[in-house]
CSV table of C-alpha atoms and ligand atoms in Angstrom, one decimal:
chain,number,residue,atom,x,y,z
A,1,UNK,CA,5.5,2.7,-31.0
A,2,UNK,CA,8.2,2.6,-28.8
A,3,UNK,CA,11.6,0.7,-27.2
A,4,UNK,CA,13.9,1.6,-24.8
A,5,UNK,CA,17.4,1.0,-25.7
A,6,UNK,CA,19.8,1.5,-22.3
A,7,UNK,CA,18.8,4.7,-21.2
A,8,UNK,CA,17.1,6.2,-24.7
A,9,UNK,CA,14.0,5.7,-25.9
A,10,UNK,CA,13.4,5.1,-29.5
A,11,UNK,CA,10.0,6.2,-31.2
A,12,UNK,CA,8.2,6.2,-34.3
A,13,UNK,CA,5.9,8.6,-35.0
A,14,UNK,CA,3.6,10.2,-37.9
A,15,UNK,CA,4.1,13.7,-39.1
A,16,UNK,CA,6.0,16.6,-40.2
A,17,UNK,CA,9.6,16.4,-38.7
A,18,UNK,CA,9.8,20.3,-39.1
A,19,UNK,CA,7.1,20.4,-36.6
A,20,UNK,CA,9.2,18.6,-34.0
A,21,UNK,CA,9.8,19.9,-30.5
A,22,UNK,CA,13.5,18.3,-30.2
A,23,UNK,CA,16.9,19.4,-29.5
A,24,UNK,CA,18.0,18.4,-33.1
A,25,UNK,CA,16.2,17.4,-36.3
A,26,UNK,CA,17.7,15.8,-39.2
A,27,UNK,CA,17.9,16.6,-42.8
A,28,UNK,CA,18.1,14.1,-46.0
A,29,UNK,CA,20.4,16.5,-47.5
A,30,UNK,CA,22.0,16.6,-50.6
A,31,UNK,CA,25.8,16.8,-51.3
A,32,UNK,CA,26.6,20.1,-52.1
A,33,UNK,CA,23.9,21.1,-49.3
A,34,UNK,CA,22.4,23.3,-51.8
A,35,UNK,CA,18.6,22.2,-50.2
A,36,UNK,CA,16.3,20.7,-52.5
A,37,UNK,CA,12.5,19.4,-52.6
A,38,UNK,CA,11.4,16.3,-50.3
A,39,UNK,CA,12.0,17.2,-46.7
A,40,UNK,CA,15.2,19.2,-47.1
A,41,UNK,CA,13.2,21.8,-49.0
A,42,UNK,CA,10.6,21.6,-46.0
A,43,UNK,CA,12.8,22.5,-43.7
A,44,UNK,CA,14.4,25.2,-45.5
A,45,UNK,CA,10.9,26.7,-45.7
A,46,UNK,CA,10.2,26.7,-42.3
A,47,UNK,CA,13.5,27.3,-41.1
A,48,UNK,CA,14.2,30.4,-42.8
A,49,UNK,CA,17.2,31.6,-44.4
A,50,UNK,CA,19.9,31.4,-41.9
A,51,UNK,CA,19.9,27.6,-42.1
A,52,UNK,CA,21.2,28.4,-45.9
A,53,UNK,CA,23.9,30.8,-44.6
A,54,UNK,CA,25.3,28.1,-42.6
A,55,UNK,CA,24.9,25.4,-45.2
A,56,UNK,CA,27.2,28.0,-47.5
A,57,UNK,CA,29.5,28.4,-45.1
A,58,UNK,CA,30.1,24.9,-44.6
A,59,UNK,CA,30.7,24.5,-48.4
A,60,UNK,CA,33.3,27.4,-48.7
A,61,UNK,CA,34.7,25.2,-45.8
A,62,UNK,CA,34.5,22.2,-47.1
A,63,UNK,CA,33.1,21.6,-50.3
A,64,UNK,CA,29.9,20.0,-49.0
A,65,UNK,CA,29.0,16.9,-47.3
A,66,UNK,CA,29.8,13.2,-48.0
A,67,UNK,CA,27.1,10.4,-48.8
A,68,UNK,CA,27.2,8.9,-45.4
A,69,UNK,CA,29.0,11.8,-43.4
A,70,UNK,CA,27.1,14.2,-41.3
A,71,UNK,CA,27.1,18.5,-41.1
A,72,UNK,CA,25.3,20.6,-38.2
A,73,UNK,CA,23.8,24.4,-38.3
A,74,UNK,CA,21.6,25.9,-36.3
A,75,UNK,CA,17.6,25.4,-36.9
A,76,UNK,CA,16.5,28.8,-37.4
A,77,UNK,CA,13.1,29.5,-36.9
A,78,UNK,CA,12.0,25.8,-36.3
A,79,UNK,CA,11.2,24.7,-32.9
A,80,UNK,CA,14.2,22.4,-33.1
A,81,UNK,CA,17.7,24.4,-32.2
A,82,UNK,CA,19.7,22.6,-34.5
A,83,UNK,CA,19.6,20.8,-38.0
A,84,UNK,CA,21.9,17.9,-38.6
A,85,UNK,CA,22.4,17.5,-42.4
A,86,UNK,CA,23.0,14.1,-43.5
A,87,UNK,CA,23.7,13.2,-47.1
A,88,UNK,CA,22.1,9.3,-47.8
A,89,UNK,CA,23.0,7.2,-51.0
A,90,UNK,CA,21.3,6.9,-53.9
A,91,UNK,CA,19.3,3.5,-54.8
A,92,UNK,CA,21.3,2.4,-57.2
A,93,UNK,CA,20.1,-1.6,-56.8
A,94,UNK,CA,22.1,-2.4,-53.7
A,95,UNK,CA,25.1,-3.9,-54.8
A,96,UNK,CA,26.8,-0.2,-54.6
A,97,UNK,CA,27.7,-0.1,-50.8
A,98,UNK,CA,23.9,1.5,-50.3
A,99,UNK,CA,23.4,-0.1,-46.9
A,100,UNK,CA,27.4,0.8,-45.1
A,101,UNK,CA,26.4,4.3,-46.0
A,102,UNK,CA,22.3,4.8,-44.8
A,103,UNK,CA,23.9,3.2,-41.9
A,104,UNK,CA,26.7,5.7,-41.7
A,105,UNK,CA,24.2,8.5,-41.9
A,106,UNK,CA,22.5,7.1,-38.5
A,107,UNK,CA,25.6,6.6,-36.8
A,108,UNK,CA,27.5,10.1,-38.0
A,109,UNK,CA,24.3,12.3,-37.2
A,110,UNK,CA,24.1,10.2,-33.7
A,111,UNK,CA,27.9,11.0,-33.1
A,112,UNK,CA,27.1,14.4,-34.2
A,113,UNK,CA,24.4,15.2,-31.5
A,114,UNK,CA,25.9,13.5,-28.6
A,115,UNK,CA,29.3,15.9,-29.5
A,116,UNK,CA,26.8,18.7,-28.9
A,117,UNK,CA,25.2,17.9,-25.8
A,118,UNK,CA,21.9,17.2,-28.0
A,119,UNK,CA,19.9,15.2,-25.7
A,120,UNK,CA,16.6,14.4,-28.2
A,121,UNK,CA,16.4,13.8,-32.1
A,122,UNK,CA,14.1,13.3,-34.9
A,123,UNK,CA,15.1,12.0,-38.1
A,124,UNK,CA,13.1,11.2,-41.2
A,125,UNK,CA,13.1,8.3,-43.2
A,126,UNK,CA,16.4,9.1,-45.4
A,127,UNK,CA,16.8,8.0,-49.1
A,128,UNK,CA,13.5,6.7,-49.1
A,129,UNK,CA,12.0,9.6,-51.1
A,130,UNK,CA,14.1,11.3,-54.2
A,131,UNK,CA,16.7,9.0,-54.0
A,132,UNK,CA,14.8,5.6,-54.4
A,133,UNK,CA,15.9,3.8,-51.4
A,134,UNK,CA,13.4,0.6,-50.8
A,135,UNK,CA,11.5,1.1,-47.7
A,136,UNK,CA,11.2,-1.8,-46.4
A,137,UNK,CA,14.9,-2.6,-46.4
A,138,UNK,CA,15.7,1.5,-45.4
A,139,UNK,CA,13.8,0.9,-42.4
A,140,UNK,CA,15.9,-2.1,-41.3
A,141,UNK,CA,19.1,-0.3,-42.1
A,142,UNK,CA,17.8,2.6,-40.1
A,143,UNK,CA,16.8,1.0,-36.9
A,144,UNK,CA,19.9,-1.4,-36.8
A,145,UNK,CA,22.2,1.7,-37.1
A,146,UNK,CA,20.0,3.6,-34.3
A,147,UNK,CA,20.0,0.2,-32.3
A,148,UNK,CA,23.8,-0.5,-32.3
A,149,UNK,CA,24.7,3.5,-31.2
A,150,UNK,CA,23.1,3.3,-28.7
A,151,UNK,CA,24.0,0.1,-27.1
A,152,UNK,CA,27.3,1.5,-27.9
A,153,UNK,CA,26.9,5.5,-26.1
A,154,UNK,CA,25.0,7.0,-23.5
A,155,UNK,CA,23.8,10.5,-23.6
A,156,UNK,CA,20.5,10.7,-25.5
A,157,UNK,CA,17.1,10.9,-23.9
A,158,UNK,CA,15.4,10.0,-27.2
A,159,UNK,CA,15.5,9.2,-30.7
A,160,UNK,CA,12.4,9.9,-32.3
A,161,UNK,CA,11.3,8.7,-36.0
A,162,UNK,CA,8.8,11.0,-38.1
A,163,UNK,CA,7.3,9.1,-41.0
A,164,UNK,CA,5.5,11.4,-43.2
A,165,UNK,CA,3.3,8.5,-44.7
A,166,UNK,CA,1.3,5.8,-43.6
A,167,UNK,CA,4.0,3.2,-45.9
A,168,UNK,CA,6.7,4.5,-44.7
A,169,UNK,CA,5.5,4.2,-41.3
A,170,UNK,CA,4.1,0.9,-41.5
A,171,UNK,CA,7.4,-0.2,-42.8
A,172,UNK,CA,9.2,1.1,-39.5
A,173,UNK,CA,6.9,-0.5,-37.8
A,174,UNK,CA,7.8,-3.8,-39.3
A,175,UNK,CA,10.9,-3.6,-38.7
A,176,UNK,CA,10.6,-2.3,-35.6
A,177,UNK,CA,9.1,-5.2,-34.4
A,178,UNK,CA,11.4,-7.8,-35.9
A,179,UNK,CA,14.4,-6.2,-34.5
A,180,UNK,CA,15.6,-8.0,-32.0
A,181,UNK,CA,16.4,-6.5,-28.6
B,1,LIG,N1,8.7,15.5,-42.5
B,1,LIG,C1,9.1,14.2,-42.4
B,1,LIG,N2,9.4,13.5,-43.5
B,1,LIG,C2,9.2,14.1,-44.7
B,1,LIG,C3,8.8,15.4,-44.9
B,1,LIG,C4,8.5,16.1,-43.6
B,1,LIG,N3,8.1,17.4,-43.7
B,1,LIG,N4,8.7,15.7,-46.2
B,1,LIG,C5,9.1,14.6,-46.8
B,1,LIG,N5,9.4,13.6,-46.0
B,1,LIG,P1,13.3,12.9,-49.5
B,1,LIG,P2,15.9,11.5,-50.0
B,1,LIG,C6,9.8,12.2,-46.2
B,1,LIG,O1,13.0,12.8,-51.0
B,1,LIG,O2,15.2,10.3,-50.6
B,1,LIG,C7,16.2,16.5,-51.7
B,1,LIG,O3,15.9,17.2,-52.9
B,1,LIG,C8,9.5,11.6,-47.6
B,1,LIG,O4,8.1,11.3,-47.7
B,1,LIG,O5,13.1,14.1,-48.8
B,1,LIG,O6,17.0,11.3,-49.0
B,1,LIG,C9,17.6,16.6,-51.2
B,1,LIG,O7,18.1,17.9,-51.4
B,1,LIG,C10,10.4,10.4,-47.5
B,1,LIG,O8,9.7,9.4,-46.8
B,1,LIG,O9,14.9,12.5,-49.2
B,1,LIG,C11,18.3,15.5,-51.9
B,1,LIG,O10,18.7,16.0,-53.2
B,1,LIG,C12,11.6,10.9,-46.7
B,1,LIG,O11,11.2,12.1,-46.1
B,1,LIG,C13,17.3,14.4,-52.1
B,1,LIG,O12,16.0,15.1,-52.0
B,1,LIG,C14,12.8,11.2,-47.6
B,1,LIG,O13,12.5,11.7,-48.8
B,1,LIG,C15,17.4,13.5,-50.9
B,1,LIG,O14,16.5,12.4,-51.2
Protein backbone atom coordinates (compact mmCIF):
# COMPACT_ATOMS: atom_id res chain seq x y z
CA UNK A 1 0.00 0.00 0.00
CA UNK A 2 1.07 3.19 -0.91
CA UNK A 3 0.55 7.41 -0.92
CA UNK A 4 2.34 9.99 -2.18
CA UNK A 5 2.79 12.87 0.06
CA UNK A 6 4.43 16.03 -2.13
CA UNK A 7 7.23 14.57 -3.62
CA UNK A 8 7.69 11.26 -1.17
CA UNK A 9 6.16 8.25 -1.36
CA UNK A 10 5.04 6.55 1.79
CA UNK A 11 4.71 2.57 1.89
CA UNK A 12 3.85 -0.13 4.05
CA UNK A 13 5.28 -3.24 3.59
CA UNK A 14 5.75 -6.83 5.28
CA UNK A 15 9.09 -8.13 6.43
CA UNK A 16 12.36 -7.86 8.14
CA UNK A 17 13.46 -4.13 8.16
CA UNK A 18 17.15 -5.46 8.51
CA UNK A 19 16.60 -6.74 5.11
CA UNK A 20 15.90 -3.35 3.70
CA UNK A 21 17.66 -1.96 0.64
CA UNK A 22 17.36 1.88 1.96
CA UNK A 23 19.58 4.75 2.68
CA UNK A 24 18.63 4.57 6.40
CA UNK A 25 16.71 2.10 8.65
CA UNK A 26 15.41 2.86 11.97
CA UNK A 27 15.89 1.28 15.25
CA UNK A 28 13.26 1.06 18.41
CA UNK A 29 16.14 1.59 20.62
CA UNK A 30 16.39 1.71 24.10
CA UNK A 31 17.73 4.65 26.20
CA UNK A 32 21.01 3.91 27.18
CA UNK A 33 21.38 2.38 23.46
CA UNK A 34 22.72 -0.69 25.05
CA UNK A 35 20.62 -2.89 22.09
CA UNK A 36 18.25 -5.27 23.33
CA UNK A 37 15.77 -8.10 21.98
CA UNK A 38 12.71 -7.08 19.51
CA UNK A 39 14.14 -5.50 16.43
CA UNK A 40 16.97 -3.61 18.05
CA UNK A 41 18.64 -6.89 18.83
CA UNK A 42 17.90 -7.89 15.05
CA UNK A 43 19.71 -5.41 13.81
CA UNK A 44 22.55 -5.63 16.04
CA UNK A 45 22.81 -9.24 14.68
CA UNK A 46 22.91 -8.48 11.29
CA UNK A 47 24.68 -5.36 11.52
CA UNK A 48 27.64 -6.53 13.28
CA UNK A 49 29.57 -5.01 15.93
CA UNK A 50 30.52 -1.60 14.77
CA UNK A 51 26.90 -0.44 15.04
CA UNK A 52 27.72 -1.02 19.00
CA UNK A 53 31.02 0.94 18.81
CA UNK A 54 29.13 3.86 17.68
CA UNK A 55 26.18 3.39 20.00
CA UNK A 56 29.17 3.55 22.96
CA UNK A 57 30.52 6.33 21.69
CA UNK A 58 27.45 8.21 21.59
CA UNK A 59 26.89 7.37 25.23
CA UNK A 60 30.36 8.51 26.47
CA UNK A 61 29.11 11.60 24.53
CA UNK A 62 26.06 11.87 25.73
CA UNK A 63 24.71 9.67 28.13
CA UNK A 64 22.36 7.96 25.72
CA UNK A 65 19.29 8.93 23.89
CA UNK A 66 16.02 10.62 25.00
CA UNK A 67 12.42 8.92 24.75
CA UNK A 68 11.37 10.85 21.68
CA UNK A 69 14.89 12.23 20.52
CA UNK A 70 16.77 10.52 17.75
CA UNK A 71 20.85 9.20 17.38
CA UNK A 72 22.51 8.09 13.95
CA UNK A 73 25.57 5.51 13.29
CA UNK A 74 26.51 3.91 10.56
CA UNK A 75 24.65 0.45 9.44
CA UNK A 76 27.50 -1.90 9.37
CA UNK A 77 27.08 -4.82 7.52
CA UNK A 78 23.32 -4.36 6.64
CA UNK A 79 22.38 -3.24 3.27
CA UNK A 80 21.18 -0.05 4.70
CA UNK A 81 24.30 2.71 5.22
CA UNK A 82 23.00 4.02 8.22
CA UNK A 83 20.88 3.19 11.43
CA UNK A 84 18.84 5.88 13.05
CA UNK A 85 18.25 4.98 16.70
CA UNK A 86 15.14 6.21 18.14
CA UNK A 87 14.10 5.76 21.67
CA UNK A 88 9.82 5.37 21.88
CA UNK A 89 7.86 5.60 25.17
CA UNK A 90 6.68 3.17 27.17
CA UNK A 91 2.77 2.20 27.29
CA UNK A 92 2.09 3.37 30.34
CA UNK A 93 -1.97 3.77 29.65
CA UNK A 94 -1.79 7.04 27.73
CA UNK A 95 -2.30 9.63 29.99
CA UNK A 96 1.77 9.94 30.34
CA UNK A 97 2.50 12.21 27.20
CA UNK A 98 2.81 8.64 25.17
CA UNK A 99 1.51 10.07 21.89
CA UNK A 100 3.80 13.81 21.85
CA UNK A 101 6.73 11.49 22.15
CA UNK A 102 6.01 8.26 19.38
CA UNK A 103 5.36 11.35 17.40
CA UNK A 104 8.56 12.94 18.22
CA UNK A 105 10.38 9.78 17.33
CA UNK A 106 8.91 10.16 13.59
CA UNK A 107 9.57 13.64 13.35
CA UNK A 108 13.35 13.61 15.06
CA UNK A 109 14.47 10.41 12.96
CA UNK A 110 12.84 12.36 9.76
CA UNK A 111 14.85 15.54 10.72
CA UNK A 112 17.69 13.32 11.22
CA UNK A 113 17.85 11.71 7.67
CA UNK A 114 17.07 14.75 5.63
CA UNK A 115 20.27 16.57 7.78
CA UNK A 116 22.19 13.66 6.16
CA UNK A 117 21.27 13.78 2.65
CA UNK A 118 19.32 10.38 3.36
CA UNK A 119 17.01 10.25 0.53
CA UNK A 120 14.95 6.66 1.57
CA UNK A 121 13.92 5.15 5.07
CA UNK A 122 12.41 2.28 6.73
CA UNK A 123 11.11 2.31 10.09
CA UNK A 124 9.43 -0.35 12.08
CA UNK A 125 6.45 -0.15 14.08
CA UNK A 126 8.09 1.52 17.40
CA UNK A 127 6.78 0.78 20.96
CA UNK A 128 4.50 -1.62 19.62
CA UNK A 129 6.56 -4.71 20.78
CA UNK A 130 8.44 -4.67 24.40
CA UNK A 131 7.16 -1.52 25.39
CA UNK A 132 3.33 -2.23 25.07
CA UNK A 133 2.29 0.56 22.89
CA UNK A 134 -1.49 -0.27 21.40
CA UNK A 135 -1.25 -0.90 17.75
CA UNK A 136 -3.98 0.38 16.53
CA UNK A 137 -3.55 3.80 18.07
CA UNK A 138 0.66 3.47 17.31
CA UNK A 139 -0.21 3.24 13.89
CA UNK A 140 -2.23 6.49 13.80
CA UNK A 141 0.48 8.34 15.79
CA UNK A 142 3.02 7.00 13.38
CA UNK A 143 1.49 7.91 10.08
CA UNK A 144 0.21 11.50 11.29
CA UNK A 145 3.85 12.18 12.42
CA UNK A 146 5.24 10.79 8.82
CA UNK A 147 2.28 12.76 7.19
CA UNK A 148 2.85 16.25 8.77
CA UNK A 149 6.94 16.09 7.92
CA UNK A 150 6.49 15.74 5.03
CA UNK A 151 3.94 18.29 4.11
CA UNK A 152 6.31 20.28 6.02
CA UNK A 153 10.12 19.26 4.12
CA UNK A 154 11.19 18.16 0.93
CA UNK A 155 14.02 15.97 0.36
CA UNK A 156 12.96 12.26 0.79
CA UNK A 157 12.18 9.93 -2.09
CA UNK A 158 10.48 7.49 0.22
CA UNK A 159 9.39 6.46 3.57
CA UNK A 160 8.92 2.99 3.72
CA UNK A 161 7.03 1.03 6.68
CA UNK A 162 8.20 -2.77 7.58
CA UNK A 163 5.60 -4.50 9.64
CA UNK A 164 6.93 -7.72 10.82
CA UNK A 165 3.33 -9.16 11.45
CA UNK A 166 0.25 -9.55 9.77
CA UNK A 167 -1.57 -7.30 12.97
CA UNK A 168 0.69 -4.92 12.93
CA UNK A 169 0.39 -4.53 9.43
CA UNK A 170 -3.20 -4.69 9.15
CA UNK A 171 -3.27 -2.02 11.69
CA UNK A 172 -1.15 0.39 9.34
CA UNK A 173 -3.25 -0.35 6.92
CA UNK A 174 -6.17 0.91 8.81
CA UNK A 175 -4.95 3.71 9.49
CA UNK A 176 -3.52 4.27 6.45
CA UNK A 177 -6.58 4.41 4.88
CA UNK A 178 -8.42 6.62 7.29
CA UNK A 179 -5.84 9.25 7.11
CA UNK A 180 -6.87 11.82 5.45
CA UNK A 181 -4.85 13.38 2.57
N1 LIG B 1 11.91 -6.09 11.29
C1 LIG B 1 10.83 -5.28 11.47
N2 LIG B 1 10.12 -5.24 12.61
C2 LIG B 1 10.53 -6.06 13.62
C3 LIG B 1 11.64 -6.92 13.52
C4 LIG B 1 12.34 -6.91 12.29
N3 LIG B 1 13.43 -7.67 12.10
N4 LIG B 1 11.77 -7.58 14.70
C5 LIG B 1 10.76 -7.18 15.50
N5 LIG B 1 10.00 -6.26 14.85
P1 LIG B 1 10.22 -3.99 19.72
P2 LIG B 1 9.71 -1.49 21.24
C6 LIG B 1 8.80 -5.54 15.29
O1 LIG B 1 9.91 -4.81 20.92
O2 LIG B 1 8.33 -1.93 21.59
C7 LIG B 1 14.26 -3.64 22.72
O3 LIG B 1 14.75 -4.55 23.67
C8 LIG B 1 7.99 -6.12 16.44
O4 LIG B 1 7.20 -7.21 15.99
O5 LIG B 1 11.40 -4.36 18.92
O6 LIG B 1 9.94 -0.07 20.78
C9 LIG B 1 14.93 -2.27 22.81
O7 LIG B 1 16.27 -2.36 23.21
C10 LIG B 1 7.13 -4.91 16.82
O8 LIG B 1 6.03 -4.81 15.91
O9 LIG B 1 10.41 -2.41 20.11
C11 LIG B 1 14.08 -1.57 23.84
O10 LIG B 1 14.51 -1.88 25.14
C12 LIG B 1 8.08 -3.72 16.55
O11 LIG B 1 9.15 -4.25 15.77
C13 LIG B 1 12.70 -2.12 23.58
O12 LIG B 1 12.89 -3.40 22.99
C14 LIG B 1 8.65 -3.07 17.80
O13 LIG B 1 8.91 -4.02 18.81
C15 LIG B 1 11.92 -1.28 22.62
O14 LIG B 1 10.60 -1.76 22.53
Amino acid sequence: MTMKINQTTLALVRGDITRERVDAIANAANERLMGGGGVDGAIHRAGGPTIAVECSAIRAKQGGCPTGQAVITTGGNLPAKHVIHTVGPIWRGGDAGESELLASCYRESLRLAVEHGIKTIAFPSISTGVYGYPVAQAAVVALNGVKQFLEAHDGLDEVRFVLFDDVTYGAYENALATMEV
